[in-house]
Structure formats: C-alpha cells, structure tokens
Amino acid sequence: GQQLNQSPQSMFIQEGEDVSMNCTSSSIFNTWLWYKQDPGEGPVLLIALYKAGELTSNGRLTAQFGITRKDSFLNISASIPSDVGIYFCAGPSNSNSGYALNFGKGTSLLVTP
Amino acid sequence: NAGVTQTPKFRVLKTGQSMTLLCAQDMNHEYMYWYRQDPGMGLRLIHYSVGEGTTAKGEVPDGYNVSRLKKQNFLLGLESAAPSQTSVYFCASSFSGRVGQPQHFGDGTRLSIL
C-alpha cells in the first residue's frame, strides 16, 4: 500500500506554543483524516478533509488538505497540557481492503506547563 | 452512548493458548475493523467486515480469525497465541464504506503473550 510519512516523529513544547505537523503520501489522496490518541485510549477523529486546498478548523486545531493532494498539515495554536497525545494522519487505503484506512506512524506531542 | 466497546481491556496469555477478543458497537454501523498497534508502527489492519456474516483479510491477517455473526459484534480470535502477537488491539466501526469514511475506535485491548 501507499506510504504515509508523518513528521516530526515527536515534539516537546511549552504550554502556549503553537504546533505544526505534517503528513505526506506517496500517492494522491481524495481524503485526509486527522486523529488524536490519548494515552491508554483509542484514536478519536479530530478533523476530516475531503477537498484539495480545504482548510478546516476545530477549536484551536486547523488542518489543511494540500493542493498537490499528497500532503496535509495540522496546526495547534496556544497549546495546553491536555493536547498531549499521539496525532495520526490517515487516508484511504488502496489495498484490497478498500474500505480501510492507512495510518501514518504518528507524531507524539508532549506539552509542559 | 457507549460507541465501540472492547472486552477485555487487558490480558496475559501463554504461548499456544487461544482467546477471543470481543468488539461491540451500538451505532448500527455496517462496517467493522480490527487493527493492531505496535510501537513505531502506527495502526495496521488485521481483518474487516462489510456487514453481518461477511469478513475479509486486511494487511496482517496471519494468525488471526474473525467472525461477524451479529451486526453489532465483531470477534477476533487467536487460535495459538505467539509472542509476536503481543500488541494493543483496536476495533473500529464506520457507517459506510465510502472511501475515507471516518472510523470510530474502541479503547483497545492490551494483550501480552509470554
């Protein structure tokens, strides 16, 4: 299947700072999804993007569907301690399991008070 | 509103033992999925189901079997557990199979094989 590369792999920031992370694909996507996983829990959908160039916000989170359709970006403004977790990008899998999602390896975010 | 519920939450097995992980969803979703999550590997699809009575293989199906006898339940079985199957297992469901349809996840089952 296609590869999803997330960067950075981890981030260690202070409360109040802004955060940026991105995800790139080896092939064109028509959908980008961003999930957050809190420690000890399952991933929770944050933002879904369905159109190239689309910019969508969810509170302090903003995600963009790249114009090339091979990348997506997630920004978090004014980070707070509860932003701690692993952030995953995901897109449709082009394998035989056509309904499944293909996940990146995640960006681990740590926020210090 | 429970969403997706997985049982058990934790389990330790000895090599060669068998067990079944249960996933239940109360959202009337047609599609259900089993993933495993290993450090640095993200989530990888094991098996999935597009409706009651149907199952299909995902990316890493070897060593696992599944059944979907009822729409709301999706079972994952390990017939003869191996240490390589030590992982966190997540079940997910979605309303439709539209490409990129968001999936709703349970809180996971943490499985250790000794």
GROMACS .gro file of C-alpha atoms in nm:
model
  227
    1GLY     CA    1   0.000   0.000   0.000
    2GLN     CA    2   0.094   0.362  -0.021
    3GLN     CA    3   0.319   0.506   0.248
    4LEU     CA    4   0.223   0.788   0.481
    5ASN     CA    5   0.511   0.977   0.633
    6GLN     CA    6   0.445   1.193   0.935
    7SER     CA    7   0.681   1.449   1.076
    8PRO     CA    8   0.805   1.528   1.319
    9GLN     CA    9   0.808   1.194   1.497
   10SER     CA   10   0.785   1.369   1.835
   11MET     CA   11   0.761   1.719   1.977
   12PHE     CA   12   0.833   1.854   2.323
   13ILE     CA   13   0.697   2.206   2.370
   14GLN     CA   14   0.592   2.452   2.637
   15GLU     CA   15   0.235   2.541   2.711
   16GLY     CA   16   0.118   2.831   2.496
   17GLU     CA   17   0.336   2.750   2.196
   18ASP     CA   18   0.191   2.677   1.853
   19VAL     CA   19   0.245   2.334   1.697
   20SER     CA   20   0.274   2.227   1.334
   21MET     CA   21   0.293   1.877   1.196
   22ASN     CA   22   0.250   1.731   0.851
   23CYS     CA   23   0.186   1.415   0.661
   24THR     CA   24   0.290   1.321   0.309
   25SER     CA   25   0.175   1.039   0.087
   26SER     CA   26   0.342   0.852  -0.195
   27SER     CA   27   0.018   0.873  -0.392
   28ILE     CA   28  -0.270   1.113  -0.440
   29PHE     CA   29  -0.545   1.111  -0.176
   30ASN     CA   30  -0.902   1.234  -0.202
   31THR     CA   31  -0.949   1.230   0.174
   32TRP     CA   32  -0.731   1.319   0.471
   33LEU     CA   33  -0.824   1.242   0.830
   34TRP     CA   34  -0.651   1.354   1.148
   35TYR     CA   35  -0.691   1.153   1.469
   36LYS     CA   36  -0.566   1.205   1.823
   37GLN     CA   37  -0.489   0.923   2.062
   38ASP     CA   38  -0.476   0.998   2.433
   39PRO     CA   39  -0.264   0.768   2.650
   40GLY     CA   40  -0.446   0.441   2.712
   41GLU     CA   41  -0.734   0.519   2.478
   42GLY     CA   42  -0.833   0.467   2.117
   43PRO     CA   43  -0.787   0.723   1.839
   44VAL     CA   44  -1.052   0.994   1.814
   45LEU     CA   45  -1.129   1.178   1.493
   46LEU     CA   46  -1.030   1.547   1.504
   47ILE     CA   47  -1.075   1.674   1.151
   48ALA     CA   48  -1.176   1.528   0.815
   49LEU     CA   49  -1.073   1.688   0.484
   50TYR     CA   50  -1.234   1.596   0.155
   51LYS     CA   51  -1.120   1.858  -0.097
   52ALA     CA   52  -0.779   1.975  -0.217
   53GLY     CA   53  -0.698   2.314  -0.070
   54GLU     CA   54  -0.960   2.276   0.203
   55LEU     CA   55  -0.882   2.445   0.535
   56THR     CA   56  -1.087   2.327   0.832
   57SER     CA   57  -1.078   2.428   1.197
   58ASN     CA   58  -1.190   2.255   1.514
   59GLY     CA   59  -1.134   2.491   1.805
   60ARG     CA   60  -0.760   2.556   1.834
   61LEU     CA   61  -0.687   2.295   1.567
   62THR     CA   62  -0.661   2.374   1.198
   63ALA     CA   63  -0.592   2.124   0.923
   64GLN     CA   64  -0.529   2.175   0.554
   65PHE     CA   65  -0.559   1.945   0.255
   66GLY     CA   66  -0.254   2.016   0.039
   67ILE     CA   67  -0.302   2.141  -0.315
   68THR     CA   68  -0.092   1.858  -0.455
   69ARG     CA   69  -0.328   1.611  -0.279
   70LYS     CA   70  -0.020   1.433  -0.150
   71ASP     CA   71   0.010   1.614   0.181
   72SER     CA   72  -0.181   1.753   0.475
   73PHE     CA   73  -0.095   1.975   0.769
   74LEU     CA   74  -0.224   2.004   1.124
   75ASN     CA   75  -0.167   2.311   1.338
   76ILE     CA   76  -0.248   2.354   1.706
   77SER     CA   77  -0.250   2.707   1.842
   78ALA     CA   78  -0.174   2.806   2.201
   79SER     CA   79  -0.109   2.451   2.319
   80ILE     CA   80  -0.230   2.334   2.660
   81PRO     CA   81  -0.131   2.027   2.868
   82SER     CA   82  -0.436   1.827   2.754
   83ASP     CA   83  -0.305   1.842   2.396
   84VAL     CA   84  -0.060   1.569   2.499
   85GLY     CA   85  -0.103   1.256   2.291
   86ILE     CA   86  -0.021   1.098   1.959
   87TYR     CA   87  -0.158   1.257   1.643
   88PHE     CA   88  -0.217   1.036   1.342
   89CYS     CA   89  -0.292   1.125   0.985
   90ALA     CA   90  -0.489   0.874   0.783
   91GLY     CA   91  -0.612   0.832   0.430
   92PRO     CA   92  -0.796   0.571   0.226
   93SER     CA   93  -0.606   0.251   0.164
   94ASN     CA   94  -0.558   0.144  -0.195
   95SER     CA   95  -0.501  -0.216  -0.096
   96ASN     CA   96  -0.758  -0.493  -0.146
   97SER     CA   97  -0.914  -0.386   0.185
   98GLY     CA   98  -1.056  -0.085   0.006
   99TYR     CA   99  -1.264   0.036   0.294
  100ALA     CA  100  -0.980   0.051   0.540
  101LEU     CA  101  -0.769   0.346   0.644
  102ASN     CA  102  -0.395   0.374   0.601
  103PHE     CA  103  -0.238   0.540   0.906
  104GLY     CA  104   0.084   0.729   0.948
  105LYS     CA  105   0.313   0.631   1.235
  106GLY     CA  106   0.209   0.929   1.443
  107THR     CA  107   0.352   1.244   1.595
  108SER     CA  108   0.392   1.223   1.971
  109LEU     CA  109   0.328   1.557   2.143
  110LEU     CA  110   0.440   1.644   2.494
  111VAL     CA  111   0.340   1.977   2.649
  112THR     CA  112   0.497   2.109   2.966
  113PRO     CA  113   0.307   2.354   3.187
  114ASN     CA  114  -2.397   0.627   2.439
  115ALA     CA  115  -2.121   0.363   2.455
  116GLY     CA  116  -2.000   0.376   2.091
  117VAL     CA  117  -1.744   0.098   2.042
  118THR     CA  118  -1.676  -0.127   2.342
  119GLN     CA  119  -1.391  -0.376   2.360
  120THR     CA  120  -1.350  -0.658   2.610
  121PRO     CA  121  -1.130  -0.748   2.781
  122LYS     CA  122  -0.914  -0.438   2.834
  123PHE     CA  123  -0.606  -0.636   2.938
  124ARG     CA  124  -0.499  -0.997   2.904
  125VAL     CA  125  -0.183  -1.201   2.952
  126LEU     CA  126  -0.155  -1.532   2.769
  127LYS     CA  127   0.100  -1.808   2.747
  128THR     CA  128   0.235  -1.911   2.407
  129GLY     CA  129  -0.002  -2.158   2.243
  130GLN     CA  130  -0.312  -2.052   2.433
  131SER     CA  131  -0.620  -1.933   2.250
  132MET     CA  132  -0.854  -1.645   2.319
  133THR     CA  133  -1.125  -1.428   2.166
  134LEU     CA  134  -1.144  -1.050   2.175
  135LEU     CA  135  -1.491  -0.904   2.161
  136CYS     CA  136  -1.595  -0.579   1.997
  137ALA     CA  137  -1.947  -0.439   2.025
  138GLN     CA  138  -2.086  -0.123   1.867
  139ASP     CA  139  -2.422   0.040   1.931
  140MET     CA  140  -2.423   0.283   1.637
  141ASN     CA  141  -2.581   0.043   1.384
  142HIS     CA  142  -2.268   0.062   1.170
  143GLU     CA  143  -2.230  -0.180   0.881
  144TYR     CA  144  -1.852  -0.180   0.866
  145MET     CA  145  -1.620  -0.304   1.140
  146TYR     CA  146  -1.243  -0.341   1.158
  147TRP     CA  147  -0.969  -0.491   1.373
  148TYR     CA  148  -0.632  -0.315   1.391
  149ARG     CA  149  -0.317  -0.381   1.588
  150GLN     CA  150  -0.088  -0.108   1.715
  151ASP     CA  151   0.277  -0.168   1.779
  152PRO     CA  152   0.536   0.090   1.889
  153GLY     CA  153   0.656   0.296   1.594
  154MET     CA  154   0.430   0.109   1.351
  155GLY     CA  155   0.106   0.303   1.366
  156LEU     CA  156  -0.214   0.103   1.320
  157ARG     CA  157  -0.227  -0.193   1.083
  158LEU     CA  158  -0.546  -0.359   0.963
  159ILE     CA  159  -0.589  -0.727   1.054
  160HIS     CA  160  -0.938  -0.813   0.927
  161TYR     CA  161  -1.253  -0.623   0.845
  162SER     CA  162  -1.622  -0.682   0.779
  163VAL     CA  163  -1.859  -0.500   0.545
  164GLY     CA  164  -2.172  -0.645   0.703
  165GLU     CA  165  -2.323  -0.921   0.912
  166GLY     CA  166  -2.194  -1.261   0.804
  167THR     CA  167  -1.903  -1.123   0.599
  168THR     CA  168  -1.532  -1.096   0.676
  169ALA     CA  169  -1.219  -1.018   0.475
  170LYS     CA  170  -0.844  -1.009   0.525
  171GLY     CA  171  -0.654  -0.690   0.587
  172GLU     CA  172  -0.284  -0.611   0.581
  173VAL     CA  173  -0.167  -0.851   0.856
  174PRO     CA  174  -0.423  -1.136   0.887
  175ASP     CA  175  -0.195  -1.432   0.960
  176GLY     CA  176  -0.255  -1.599   1.296
  177TYR     CA  177  -0.598  -1.440   1.344
  178ASN     CA  178  -0.955  -1.535   1.263
  179VAL     CA  179  -1.271  -1.326   1.285
  180SER     CA  180  -1.646  -1.370   1.287
  181ARG     CA  181  -1.940  -1.132   1.245
  182LEU     CA  182  -2.247  -1.337   1.338
  183LYS     CA  183  -2.437  -1.029   1.455
  184LYS     CA  184  -2.421  -0.682   1.306
  185GLN     CA  185  -2.321  -0.521   1.634
  186ASN     CA  186  -2.042  -0.767   1.722
  187PHE     CA  187  -1.707  -0.842   1.564
  188LEU     CA  188  -1.491  -1.111   1.724
  189LEU     CA  189  -1.115  -1.152   1.683
  190GLY     CA  190  -0.968  -1.492   1.764
  191LEU     CA  191  -0.616  -1.611   1.828
  192GLU     CA  192  -0.608  -1.989   1.790
  193SER     CA  193  -0.249  -2.040   1.911
  194ALA     CA  194  -0.101  -1.723   2.056
  195ALA     CA  195   0.259  -1.631   1.974
  196PRO     CA  196   0.485  -1.368   2.136
  197SER     CA  197   0.480  -1.172   1.807
  198GLN     CA  198   0.111  -1.111   1.869
  199THR     CA  199   0.185  -0.906   2.179
  200SER     CA  200   0.024  -0.575   2.088
  201VAL     CA  201  -0.261  -0.336   2.151
  202TYR     CA  202  -0.568  -0.432   1.951
  203PHE     CA  203  -0.824  -0.176   1.841
  204CYS     CA  204  -1.167  -0.232   1.699
  205ALA     CA  205  -1.334   0.033   1.486
  206SER     CA  206  -1.660   0.080   1.304
  207SER     CA  207  -1.797   0.308   1.033
  208PHE     CA  208  -2.140   0.387   0.892
  209SER     CA  209  -2.049   0.321   0.532
  210GLY     CA  210  -1.764   0.205   0.314
  211ARG     CA  211  -1.726   0.537   0.137
  212VAL     CA  212  -1.359   0.589   0.067
  213GLY     CA  213  -1.203   0.764   0.361
  214GLN     CA  214  -1.512   0.725   0.579
  215PRO     CA  215  -1.413   0.823   0.934
  216GLN     CA  216  -1.395   0.531   1.172
  217HIS     CA  217  -1.489   0.523   1.541
  218PHE     CA  218  -1.249   0.338   1.768
  219GLY     CA  219  -1.276   0.150   2.094
  220ASP     CA  220  -1.028   0.199   2.377
  221GLY     CA  221  -0.824  -0.108   2.291
  222THR     CA  222  -0.727  -0.446   2.435
  223ARG     CA  223  -0.372  -0.474   2.564
  224LEU     CA  224  -0.253  -0.828   2.502
  225SER     CA  225   0.075  -0.979   2.622
  226ILE     CA  226   0.192  -1.323   2.510
  227LEU     CA  227   0.458  -1.480   2.728
   0.00000   0.00000   0.00000
